[in-house]
XYZ file of C-alpha atoms in Angstrom:
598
model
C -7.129 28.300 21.864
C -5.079 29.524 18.519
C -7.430 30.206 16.248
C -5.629 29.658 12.328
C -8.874 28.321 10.741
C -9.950 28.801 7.227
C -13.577 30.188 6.590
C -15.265 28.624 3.819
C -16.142 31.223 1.132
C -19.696 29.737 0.494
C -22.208 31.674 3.089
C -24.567 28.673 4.054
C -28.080 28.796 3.298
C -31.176 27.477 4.787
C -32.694 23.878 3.312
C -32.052 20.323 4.226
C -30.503 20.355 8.194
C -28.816 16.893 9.313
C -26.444 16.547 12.437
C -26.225 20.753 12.855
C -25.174 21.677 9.306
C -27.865 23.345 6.847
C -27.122 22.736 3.375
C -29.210 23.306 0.148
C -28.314 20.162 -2.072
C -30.053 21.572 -5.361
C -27.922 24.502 -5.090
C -24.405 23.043 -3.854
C -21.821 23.842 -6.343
C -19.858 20.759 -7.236
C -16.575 19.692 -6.008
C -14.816 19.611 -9.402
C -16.242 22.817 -10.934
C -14.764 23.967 -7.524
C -11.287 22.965 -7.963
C -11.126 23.999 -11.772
C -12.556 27.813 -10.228
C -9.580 27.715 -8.187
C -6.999 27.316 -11.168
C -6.344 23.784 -9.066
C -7.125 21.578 -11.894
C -7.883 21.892 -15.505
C -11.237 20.908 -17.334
C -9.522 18.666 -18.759
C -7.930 16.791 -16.147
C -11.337 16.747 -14.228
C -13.071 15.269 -17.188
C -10.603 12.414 -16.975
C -10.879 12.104 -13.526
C -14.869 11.902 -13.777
C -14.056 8.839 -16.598
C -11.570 7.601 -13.684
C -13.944 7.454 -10.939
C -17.050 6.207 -12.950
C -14.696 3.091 -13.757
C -13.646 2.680 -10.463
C -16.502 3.642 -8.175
C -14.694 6.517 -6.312
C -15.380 9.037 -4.841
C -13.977 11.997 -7.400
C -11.864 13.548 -4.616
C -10.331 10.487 -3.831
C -9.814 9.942 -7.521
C -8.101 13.132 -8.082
C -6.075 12.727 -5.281
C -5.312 9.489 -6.424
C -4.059 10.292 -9.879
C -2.038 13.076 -8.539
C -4.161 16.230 -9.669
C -4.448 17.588 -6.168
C -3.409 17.170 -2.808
C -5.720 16.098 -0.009
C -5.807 19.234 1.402
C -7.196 21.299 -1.982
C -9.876 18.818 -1.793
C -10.615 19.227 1.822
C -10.748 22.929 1.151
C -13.208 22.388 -1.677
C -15.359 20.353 0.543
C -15.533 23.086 2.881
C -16.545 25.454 0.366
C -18.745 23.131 -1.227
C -20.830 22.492 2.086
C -20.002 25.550 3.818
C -18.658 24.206 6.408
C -15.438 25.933 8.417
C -11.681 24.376 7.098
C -9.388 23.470 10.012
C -5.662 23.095 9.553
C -4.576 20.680 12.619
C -0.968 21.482 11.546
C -1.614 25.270 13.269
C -4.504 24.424 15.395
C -3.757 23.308 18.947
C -7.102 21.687 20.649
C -7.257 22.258 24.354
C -6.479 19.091 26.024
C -9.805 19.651 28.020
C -12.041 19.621 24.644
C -10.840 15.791 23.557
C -12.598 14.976 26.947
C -15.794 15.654 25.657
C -16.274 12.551 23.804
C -14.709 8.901 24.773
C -11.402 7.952 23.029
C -13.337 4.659 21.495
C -15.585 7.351 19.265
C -12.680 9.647 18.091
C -10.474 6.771 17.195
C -13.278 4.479 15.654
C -14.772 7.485 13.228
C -11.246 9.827 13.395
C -13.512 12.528 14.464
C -12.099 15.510 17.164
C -14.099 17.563 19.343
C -13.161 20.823 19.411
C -15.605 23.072 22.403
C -19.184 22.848 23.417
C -21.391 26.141 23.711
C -25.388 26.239 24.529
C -26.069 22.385 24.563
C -24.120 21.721 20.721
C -20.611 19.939 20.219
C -18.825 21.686 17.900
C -16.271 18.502 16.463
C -14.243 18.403 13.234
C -14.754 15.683 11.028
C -13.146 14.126 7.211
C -16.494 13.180 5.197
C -19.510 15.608 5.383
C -21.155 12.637 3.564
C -20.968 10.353 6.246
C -24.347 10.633 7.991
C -24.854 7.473 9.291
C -21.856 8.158 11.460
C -23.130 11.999 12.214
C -26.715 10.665 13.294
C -24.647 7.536 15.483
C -22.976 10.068 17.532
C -25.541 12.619 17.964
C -27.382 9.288 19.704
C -24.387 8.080 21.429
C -23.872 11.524 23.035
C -27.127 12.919 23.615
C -26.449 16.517 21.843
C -26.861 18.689 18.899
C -23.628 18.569 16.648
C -21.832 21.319 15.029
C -19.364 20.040 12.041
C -16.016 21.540 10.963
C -13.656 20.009 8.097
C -10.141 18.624 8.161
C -8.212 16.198 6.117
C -8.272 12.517 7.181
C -4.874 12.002 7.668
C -4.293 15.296 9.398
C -6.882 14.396 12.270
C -5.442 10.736 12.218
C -2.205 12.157 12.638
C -2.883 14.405 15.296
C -5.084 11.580 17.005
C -1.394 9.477 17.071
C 0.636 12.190 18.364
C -1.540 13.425 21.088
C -3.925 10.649 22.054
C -2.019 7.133 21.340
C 0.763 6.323 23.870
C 1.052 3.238 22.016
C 5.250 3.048 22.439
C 5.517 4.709 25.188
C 2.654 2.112 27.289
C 4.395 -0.444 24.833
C 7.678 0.117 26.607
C 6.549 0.206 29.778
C 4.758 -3.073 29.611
C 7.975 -4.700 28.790
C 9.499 -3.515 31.563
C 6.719 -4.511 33.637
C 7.533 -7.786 32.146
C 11.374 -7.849 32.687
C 11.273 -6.677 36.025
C 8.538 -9.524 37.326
C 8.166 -11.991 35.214
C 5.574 -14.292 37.100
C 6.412 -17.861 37.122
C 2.230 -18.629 36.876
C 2.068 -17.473 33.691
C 2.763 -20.609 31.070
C 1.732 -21.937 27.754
C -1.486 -23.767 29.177
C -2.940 -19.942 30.884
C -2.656 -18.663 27.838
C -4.147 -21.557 25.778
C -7.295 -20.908 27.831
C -7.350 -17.545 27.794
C -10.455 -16.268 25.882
C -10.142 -13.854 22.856
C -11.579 -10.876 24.135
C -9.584 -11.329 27.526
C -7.101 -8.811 27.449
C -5.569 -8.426 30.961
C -2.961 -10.743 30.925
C 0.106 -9.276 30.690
C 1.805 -10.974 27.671
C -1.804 -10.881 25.551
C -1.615 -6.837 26.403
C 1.934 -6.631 25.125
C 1.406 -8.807 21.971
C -1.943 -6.666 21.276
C 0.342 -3.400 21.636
C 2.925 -4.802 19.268
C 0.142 -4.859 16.510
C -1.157 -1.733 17.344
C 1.969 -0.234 16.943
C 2.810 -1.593 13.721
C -0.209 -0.804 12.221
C 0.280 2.820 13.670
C 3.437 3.045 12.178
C 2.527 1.903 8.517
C 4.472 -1.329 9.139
C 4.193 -3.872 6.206
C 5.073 -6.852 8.274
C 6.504 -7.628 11.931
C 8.915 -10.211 12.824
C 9.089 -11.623 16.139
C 12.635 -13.769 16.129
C 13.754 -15.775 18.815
C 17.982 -15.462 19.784
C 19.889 -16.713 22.357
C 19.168 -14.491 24.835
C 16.391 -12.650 23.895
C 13.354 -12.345 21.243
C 14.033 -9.387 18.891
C 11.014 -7.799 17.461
C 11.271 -5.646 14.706
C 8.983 -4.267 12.243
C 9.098 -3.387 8.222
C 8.579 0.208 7.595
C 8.666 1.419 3.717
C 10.324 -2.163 2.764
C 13.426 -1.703 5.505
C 13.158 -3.683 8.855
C 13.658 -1.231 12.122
C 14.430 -3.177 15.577
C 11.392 -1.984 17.885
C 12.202 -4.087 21.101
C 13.568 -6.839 23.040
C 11.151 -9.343 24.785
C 12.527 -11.563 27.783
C 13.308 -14.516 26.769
C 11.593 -16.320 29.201
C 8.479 -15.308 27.684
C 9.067 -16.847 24.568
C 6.892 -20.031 24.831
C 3.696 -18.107 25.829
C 4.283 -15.012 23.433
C 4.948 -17.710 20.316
C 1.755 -19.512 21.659
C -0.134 -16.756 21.780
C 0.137 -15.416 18.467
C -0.449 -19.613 17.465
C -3.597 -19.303 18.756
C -4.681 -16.088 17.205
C -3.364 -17.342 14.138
C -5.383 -20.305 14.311
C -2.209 -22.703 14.550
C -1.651 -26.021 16.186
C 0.062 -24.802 19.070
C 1.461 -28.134 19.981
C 3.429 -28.630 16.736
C 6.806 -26.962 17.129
C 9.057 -29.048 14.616
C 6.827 -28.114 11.212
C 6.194 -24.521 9.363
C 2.923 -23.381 9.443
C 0.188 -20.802 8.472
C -2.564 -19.397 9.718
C -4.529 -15.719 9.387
C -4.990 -12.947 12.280
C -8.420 -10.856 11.540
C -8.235 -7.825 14.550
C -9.985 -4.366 14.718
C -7.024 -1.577 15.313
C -8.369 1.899 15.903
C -11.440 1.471 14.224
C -10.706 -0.563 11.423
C -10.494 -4.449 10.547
C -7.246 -5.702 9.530
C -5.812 -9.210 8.107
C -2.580 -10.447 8.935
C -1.378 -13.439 7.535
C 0.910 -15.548 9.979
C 3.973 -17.668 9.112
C 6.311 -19.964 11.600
C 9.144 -21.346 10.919
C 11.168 -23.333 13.065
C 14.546 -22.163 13.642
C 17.971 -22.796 16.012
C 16.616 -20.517 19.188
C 13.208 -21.465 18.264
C 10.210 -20.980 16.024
C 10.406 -17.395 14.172
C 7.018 -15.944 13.631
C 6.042 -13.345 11.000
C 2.960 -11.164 10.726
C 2.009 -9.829 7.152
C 0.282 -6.895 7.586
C -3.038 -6.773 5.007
C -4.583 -3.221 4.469
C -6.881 -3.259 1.738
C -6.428 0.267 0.811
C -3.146 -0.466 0.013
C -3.915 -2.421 -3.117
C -6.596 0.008 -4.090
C -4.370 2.726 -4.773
C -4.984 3.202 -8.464
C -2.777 2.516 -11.300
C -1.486 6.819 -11.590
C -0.446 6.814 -7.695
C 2.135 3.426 -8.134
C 4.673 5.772 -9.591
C 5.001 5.737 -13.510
C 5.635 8.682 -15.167
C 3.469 10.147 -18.218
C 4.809 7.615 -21.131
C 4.979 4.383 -19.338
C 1.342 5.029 -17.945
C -0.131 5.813 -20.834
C 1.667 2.654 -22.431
C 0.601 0.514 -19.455
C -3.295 1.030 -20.013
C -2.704 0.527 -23.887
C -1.256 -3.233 -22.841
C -4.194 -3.764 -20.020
C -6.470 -3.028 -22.690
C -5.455 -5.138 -25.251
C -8.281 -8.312 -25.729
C -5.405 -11.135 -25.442
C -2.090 -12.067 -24.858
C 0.214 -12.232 -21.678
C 1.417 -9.388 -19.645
C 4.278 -10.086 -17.190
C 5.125 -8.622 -13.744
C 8.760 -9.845 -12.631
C 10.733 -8.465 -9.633
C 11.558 -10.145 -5.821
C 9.488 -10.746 -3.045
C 8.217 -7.696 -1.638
C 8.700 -5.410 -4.856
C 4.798 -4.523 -5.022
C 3.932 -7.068 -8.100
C 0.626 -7.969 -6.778
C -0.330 -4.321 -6.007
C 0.308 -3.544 -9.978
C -1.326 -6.365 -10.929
C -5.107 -5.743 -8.603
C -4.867 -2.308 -9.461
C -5.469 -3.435 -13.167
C -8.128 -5.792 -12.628
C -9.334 -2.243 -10.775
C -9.548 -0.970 -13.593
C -10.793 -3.568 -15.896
C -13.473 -4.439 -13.509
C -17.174 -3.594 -14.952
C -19.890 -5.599 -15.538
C -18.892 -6.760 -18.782
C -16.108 -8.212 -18.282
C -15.390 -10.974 -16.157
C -12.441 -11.752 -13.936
C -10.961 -14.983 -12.316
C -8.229 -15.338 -10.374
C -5.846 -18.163 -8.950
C -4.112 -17.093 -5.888
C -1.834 -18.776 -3.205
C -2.804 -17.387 -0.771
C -6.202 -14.731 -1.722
C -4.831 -11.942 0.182
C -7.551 -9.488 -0.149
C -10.933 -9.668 -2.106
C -12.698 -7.608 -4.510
C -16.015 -7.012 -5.278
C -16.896 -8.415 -8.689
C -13.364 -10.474 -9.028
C -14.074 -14.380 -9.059
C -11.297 -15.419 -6.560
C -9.956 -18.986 -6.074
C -7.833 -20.077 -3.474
C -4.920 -22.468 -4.243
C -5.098 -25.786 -2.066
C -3.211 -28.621 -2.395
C -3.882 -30.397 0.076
C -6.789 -31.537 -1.459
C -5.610 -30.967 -5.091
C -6.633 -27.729 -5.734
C -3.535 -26.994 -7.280
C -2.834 -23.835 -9.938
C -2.659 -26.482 -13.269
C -6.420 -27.667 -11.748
C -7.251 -24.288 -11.146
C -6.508 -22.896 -14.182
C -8.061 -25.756 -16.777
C -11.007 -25.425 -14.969
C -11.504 -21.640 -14.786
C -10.986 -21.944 -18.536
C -14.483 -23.632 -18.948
C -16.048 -20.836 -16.903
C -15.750 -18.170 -20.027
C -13.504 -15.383 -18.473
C -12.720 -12.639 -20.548
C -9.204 -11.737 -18.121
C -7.179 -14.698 -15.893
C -5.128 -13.471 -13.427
C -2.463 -16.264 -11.998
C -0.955 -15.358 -8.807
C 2.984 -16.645 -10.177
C 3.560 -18.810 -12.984
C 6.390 -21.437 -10.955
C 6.689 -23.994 -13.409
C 6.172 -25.586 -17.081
C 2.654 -27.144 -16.323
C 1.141 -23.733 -14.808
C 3.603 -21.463 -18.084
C 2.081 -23.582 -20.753
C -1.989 -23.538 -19.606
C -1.372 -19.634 -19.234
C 0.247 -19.312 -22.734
C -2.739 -21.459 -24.118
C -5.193 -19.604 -22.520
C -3.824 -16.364 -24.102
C -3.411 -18.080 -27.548
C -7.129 -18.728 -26.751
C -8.434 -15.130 -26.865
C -8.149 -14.376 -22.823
C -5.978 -11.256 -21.946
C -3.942 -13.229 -19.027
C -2.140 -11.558 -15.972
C 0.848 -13.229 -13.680
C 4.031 -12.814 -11.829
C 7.632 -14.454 -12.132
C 10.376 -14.036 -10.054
C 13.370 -12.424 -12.233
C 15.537 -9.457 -11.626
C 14.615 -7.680 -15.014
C 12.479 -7.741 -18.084
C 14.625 -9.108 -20.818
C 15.544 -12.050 -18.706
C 12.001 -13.111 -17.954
C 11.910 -14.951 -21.775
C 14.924 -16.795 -21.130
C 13.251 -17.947 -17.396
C 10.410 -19.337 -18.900
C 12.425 -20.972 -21.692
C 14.081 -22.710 -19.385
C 11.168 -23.656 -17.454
C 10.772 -25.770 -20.823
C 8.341 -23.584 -22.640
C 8.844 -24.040 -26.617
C 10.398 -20.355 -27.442
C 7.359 -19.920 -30.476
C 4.969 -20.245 -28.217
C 6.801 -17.535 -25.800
C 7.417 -15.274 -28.764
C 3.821 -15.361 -30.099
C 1.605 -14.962 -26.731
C 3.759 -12.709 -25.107
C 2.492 -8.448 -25.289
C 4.607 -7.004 -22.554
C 6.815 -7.503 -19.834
C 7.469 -4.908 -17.090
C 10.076 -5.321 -14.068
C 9.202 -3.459 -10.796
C 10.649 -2.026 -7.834
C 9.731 0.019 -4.824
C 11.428 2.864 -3.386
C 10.710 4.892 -0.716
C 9.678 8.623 -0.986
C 11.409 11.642 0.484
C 8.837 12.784 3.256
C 7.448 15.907 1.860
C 7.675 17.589 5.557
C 11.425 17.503 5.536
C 12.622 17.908 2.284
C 15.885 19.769 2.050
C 18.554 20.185 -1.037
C 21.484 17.712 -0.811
C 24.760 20.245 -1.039
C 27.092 17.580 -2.665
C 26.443 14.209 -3.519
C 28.750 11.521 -3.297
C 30.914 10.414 -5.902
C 30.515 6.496 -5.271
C 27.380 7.327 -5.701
C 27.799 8.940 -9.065
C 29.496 6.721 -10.470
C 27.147 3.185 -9.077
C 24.194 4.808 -11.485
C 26.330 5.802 -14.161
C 25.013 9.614 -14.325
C 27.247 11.342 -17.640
C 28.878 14.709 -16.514
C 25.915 16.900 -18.154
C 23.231 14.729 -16.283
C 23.439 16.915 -13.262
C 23.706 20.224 -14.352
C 21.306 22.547 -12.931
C 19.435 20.340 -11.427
C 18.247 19.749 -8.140
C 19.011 17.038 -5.737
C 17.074 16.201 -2.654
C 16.761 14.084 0.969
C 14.666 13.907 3.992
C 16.137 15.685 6.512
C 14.182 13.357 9.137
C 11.481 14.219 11.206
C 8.460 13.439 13.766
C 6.019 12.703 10.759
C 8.613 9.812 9.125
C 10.422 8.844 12.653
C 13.274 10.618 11.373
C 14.282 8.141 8.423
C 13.583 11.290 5.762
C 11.261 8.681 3.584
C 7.584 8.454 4.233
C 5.810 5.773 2.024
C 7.026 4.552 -1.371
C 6.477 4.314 -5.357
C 7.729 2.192 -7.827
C 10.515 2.576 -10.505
C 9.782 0.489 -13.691
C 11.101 -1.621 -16.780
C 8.594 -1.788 -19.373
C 9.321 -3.921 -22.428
C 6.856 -4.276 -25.244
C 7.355 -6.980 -27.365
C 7.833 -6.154 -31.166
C 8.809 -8.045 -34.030
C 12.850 -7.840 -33.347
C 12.149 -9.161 -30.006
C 9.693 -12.063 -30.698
C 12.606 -12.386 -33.220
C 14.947 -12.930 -30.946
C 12.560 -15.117 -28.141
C 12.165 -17.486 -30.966
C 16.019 -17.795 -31.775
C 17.221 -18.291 -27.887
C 18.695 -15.123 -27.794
C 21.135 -14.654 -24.807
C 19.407 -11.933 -22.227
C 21.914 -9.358 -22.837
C 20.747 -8.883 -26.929
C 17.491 -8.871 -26.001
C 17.723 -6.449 -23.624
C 19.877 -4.488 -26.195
C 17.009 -4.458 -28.549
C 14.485 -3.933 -26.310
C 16.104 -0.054 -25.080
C 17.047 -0.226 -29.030
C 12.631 0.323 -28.973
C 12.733 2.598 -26.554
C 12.556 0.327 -22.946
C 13.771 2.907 -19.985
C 15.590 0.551 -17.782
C 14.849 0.346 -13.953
C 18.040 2.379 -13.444
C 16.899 5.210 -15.923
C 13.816 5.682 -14.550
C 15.254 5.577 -10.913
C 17.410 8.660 -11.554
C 14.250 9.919 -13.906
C 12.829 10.251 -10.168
C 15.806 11.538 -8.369
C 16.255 14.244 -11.054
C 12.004 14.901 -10.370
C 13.235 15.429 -6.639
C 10.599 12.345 -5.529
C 13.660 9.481 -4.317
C 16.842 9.866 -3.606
C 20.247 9.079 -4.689
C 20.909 6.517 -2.255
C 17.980 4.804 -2.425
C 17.945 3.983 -6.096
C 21.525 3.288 -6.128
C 19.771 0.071 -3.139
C 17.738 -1.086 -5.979
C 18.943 -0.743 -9.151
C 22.526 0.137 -10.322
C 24.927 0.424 -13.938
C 26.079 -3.231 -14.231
C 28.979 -3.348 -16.229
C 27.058 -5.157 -19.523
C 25.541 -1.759 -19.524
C 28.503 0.324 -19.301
C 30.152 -1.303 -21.808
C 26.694 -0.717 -23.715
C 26.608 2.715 -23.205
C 30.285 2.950 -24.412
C 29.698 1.555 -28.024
C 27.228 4.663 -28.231
């Protein structure tokens, strides 16, 4: 065995024992006063992170990891030191294959724990949360022995638990072609429709239950599973960009559509109408929603699996991606006791994800939060969450006048589609409630003249409105493969409108590609923002039916970075790259011409 692990500096001492470990808890030093001994942090930025995870009930090291401060690894290190517990680095520390046979593969995926050796009668296993206890005491009782505790990251062991344990793909392949080669003429719609859930030895239920698996595995945000002529493509949405994962024979169509009906909860006999429905499944450990839609197409009904992990709306507001001026501008607005605050951008652009991690934020006892939602995709302790139904009237207007009468202090409405829904929202901010929404436009000047034309009188639009902010997401270069870029492209250059001086000196960056991102070079994403504040010139404007364009003149006039300037804000900060803003946001020609009367 290589041995690269990192001793913990604290010596430990007798007290307290629990699951093998001695600890003193009186005299344990804390985690922050670690990290600030270290030169990691500041006393500063650990007195706002205290303030940050007292709002938000965090833990502080996911806090500080969350705004940014450190990295998971500093606080994994501090841990160690802070419990005295030995600090393993799986990314230089190879684990005989004969050690991960000392517990069963249901126990390390469930609790993402590794065993490491055994000596006189005690497992020696690394774990992620010296906290946990309940799950220390549940596996010194499932396995009969004395345990001995080492620390690593979570992500590192979950890592290392997908590259060396799962075979996911590779038994995911081979189950097609299982498939392909004999496809057994027993197996049709009615099997399956009697099939219990928890029977998993049918061959289509194993391959649709390794599909999910997979996705999840890979960080996929949805799946699609589309029927064609001669085949049903399945691909899945990694970082907002759909990769093609696999072919499935087309004669399994029927059954693999009515499968995933049934999961779903679905009227498997209706073929001819859209529906929706809700997946709830455990994948390595963990519970996951995935909300279901079919839609009837030409080669037949196209199903699509929104993938719903709660901890990806609980990021916190300093790890979506604005830099130091827009954040500090973006609590000042979620602060403010009234008025409307505006998220606009396309499907998919992370509006909802801004939006819950503000209520986050806002959430204490003393204030209190109601939402209208269509559909409630994940639920909050605390938050008051209604469910949009129409088909028995429940409709956002009925919502909305209702939740009025229940005394909220902030509203959150899930999108604001049309006049009826625009003008309860504007009254209910004219009313002395801070309200939250959605609307689909591409920036933030343009969402005034949307809801103008939705038939909202402009005063009323001037007057309730405190800020608008337009949203995208791009994806990350993957910190594990991060190379300069030797010469960019001119296209390029010239799509985001970069000045000859813009460049100078500065650093430009891509993702070389590699095992941890599946060689794309991105690994996860962050947004790039619009923030417009309204101010007298604008309201100004609103009230007079300004064209877009002036407003949107005035609005950088105030000091508005546009999407575009705070995509190349990140490229320049080596965190996206060129290409990928230039996907999302680029100089239109309005602007250009802008930029020229400068």
């Amino acid at each position: 065995m290589i041995n690269t692990t990192y001793k913990a500096s604290q010596d430990r001492k007798p007290g307290k024992s629990w699951s093998g470990l001695t600890v003193m808890a009186r005299k344990r030093k804390k985690l922050g006063d670690i990290l600030v001994s270290w030169g990691a942090i500041s006393q500063k930025d650990l007195d706002k992170a205290v303030e940050h995870s007292q709002n938000t009930h965090h833990r502080l090291g996911q806090t500080l990891t969350e705004l940014g401060l450190v990295d998971e690894e500093q606080v994994t290190k501090a841990m160690a030191a802070q419990f005295g517990l030995e600090y393993v680095d799986l990314d230089h520390h190879v684990i005989e294959p004969t050690a991960l046979e000392l517990m069963p593969d249901e126990l390390i995926r469930r609790h993402l724990v590794l065993p490491m050796s055994k000596e006189n009668g005690r497992l020696k296993i690394i774990i992620h949360d010296p906290l946990d206890l309940d799950t220390m005491d549940l596996l010194r009782f499932r396995l009969n022995t004395e345990l001995e505790c080492a620390l690593a990251s979570r992500s590192k062991i979950k890592r290392y638990i997908d590259t060396f344990m799962d075979k996911i793909g590779a038994s995911l392949d081979a189950t097609v072609g299982e498939l392909q080669s004999s496809i057994d003429a027993s197996i049709d719609v009615e099997s399956i429709a009697k099939s219990r859930p928890e029977d998993e030895s049918a061959p289509v239920i194993k391959l649709i239950n390794k599909i999910i698996d997979e996705a999840v595995k890979l960080r996929a945000s949805d799946i699609h599973v589309e029927p064609m002529s001669d085949r049903v493509r399945v691909r899945y949405r990694i970082d907002g960009v759909c990769i093609q994962r696999d072919n499935v024979p087309k004669q399994l169509q029927p059954v693999v559509m009515t499968r995933f009906k049934i999961m779903a909860g679905m009227d498997i006999a209706e073929k001819r109408l859209p529906q929706d429905g809700r997946i709830k499944k455990n994948v390595s450990g963990v519970d996951i929603d995935f909300r279901v839609s079919a839609l009837p197409a030409y080669h037949g009904e196209s199903m699509v699996l929104r993938i719903l992990r709660p901890e990806s709306v609980r990021v916190g507001i300093q790890a979506l991606g604005f830099n130091h001026d827009d954040y500090e501008r973006f609590l000042k607005i979620i602060k403010r006791p009234n008025g409307i605050f505006l998220v606009t951008g396309p499907t998919g652009s992370g509006k909802t994800t801004t939006l819950y991690s503000a209520l986050q934020d806002l959430n204490r006892p003393d204030k209190k939060i109601i939402t209208a939602e269509d559909p409630v995709e994940y639920n909050f302790t605390g938050i008051n969450q209604c469910q949009v139904r129409t088909d028995i009237g429940l409709t956002f207007p009925s919502i909305l006048r209702s939740m009025l009468r229940q005394a909220p202090n902030i509203i959150l409405v899930g999108e604001i589609r049309d006049q009826e829904v625009a003008d309860i929202a504007i009254q209910a901010a004219l009313t002395g409630h801070l309200v939250f929404s959605t609307l689909h436009t591409n920036d933030a000047p343009s969402a005034i003249t949307r809801l103008i034309d939705m038939g909202v009188k402009p005063f009323l639009v001037a007057s309730s409105i405190q800020a608008i902010m337009a949203q995208r997401l791009v994806r990350v270069i993957c910190k594990e493969c991060k190379t300069e870029v030797d010469k960019i492209d001119p296209k390029f250059i010239r799509l985001l409108n970069f000045k000859p001086g813009d460049l100078a000196g500065k650093k430009i960056y891509r993702g070389a590609g590699c095992k941890r991102c599946q060689n794309s070079g991105y690994h996860g994403r962050l947004g790039i923002f619009e923030m417009m504040l309204m101010n007298s010139e604008i309201r100004e404007l609103a009230f007079q039916r300004a064209p877009t364009n002036e407003v949107r003149k005035a609005a950088i006039a105030s000091g508005m970075r546009t999407l575009l300037e705070d995509g190349k804000l990140k490229i320049l900060q080596g965190i996206t790259t060129i290409e990928e803003v230039a996907r999302h946001a680029q100089a239109s020609t309005t602007m250009l011409d802008f930029d020229a009367e400068e």
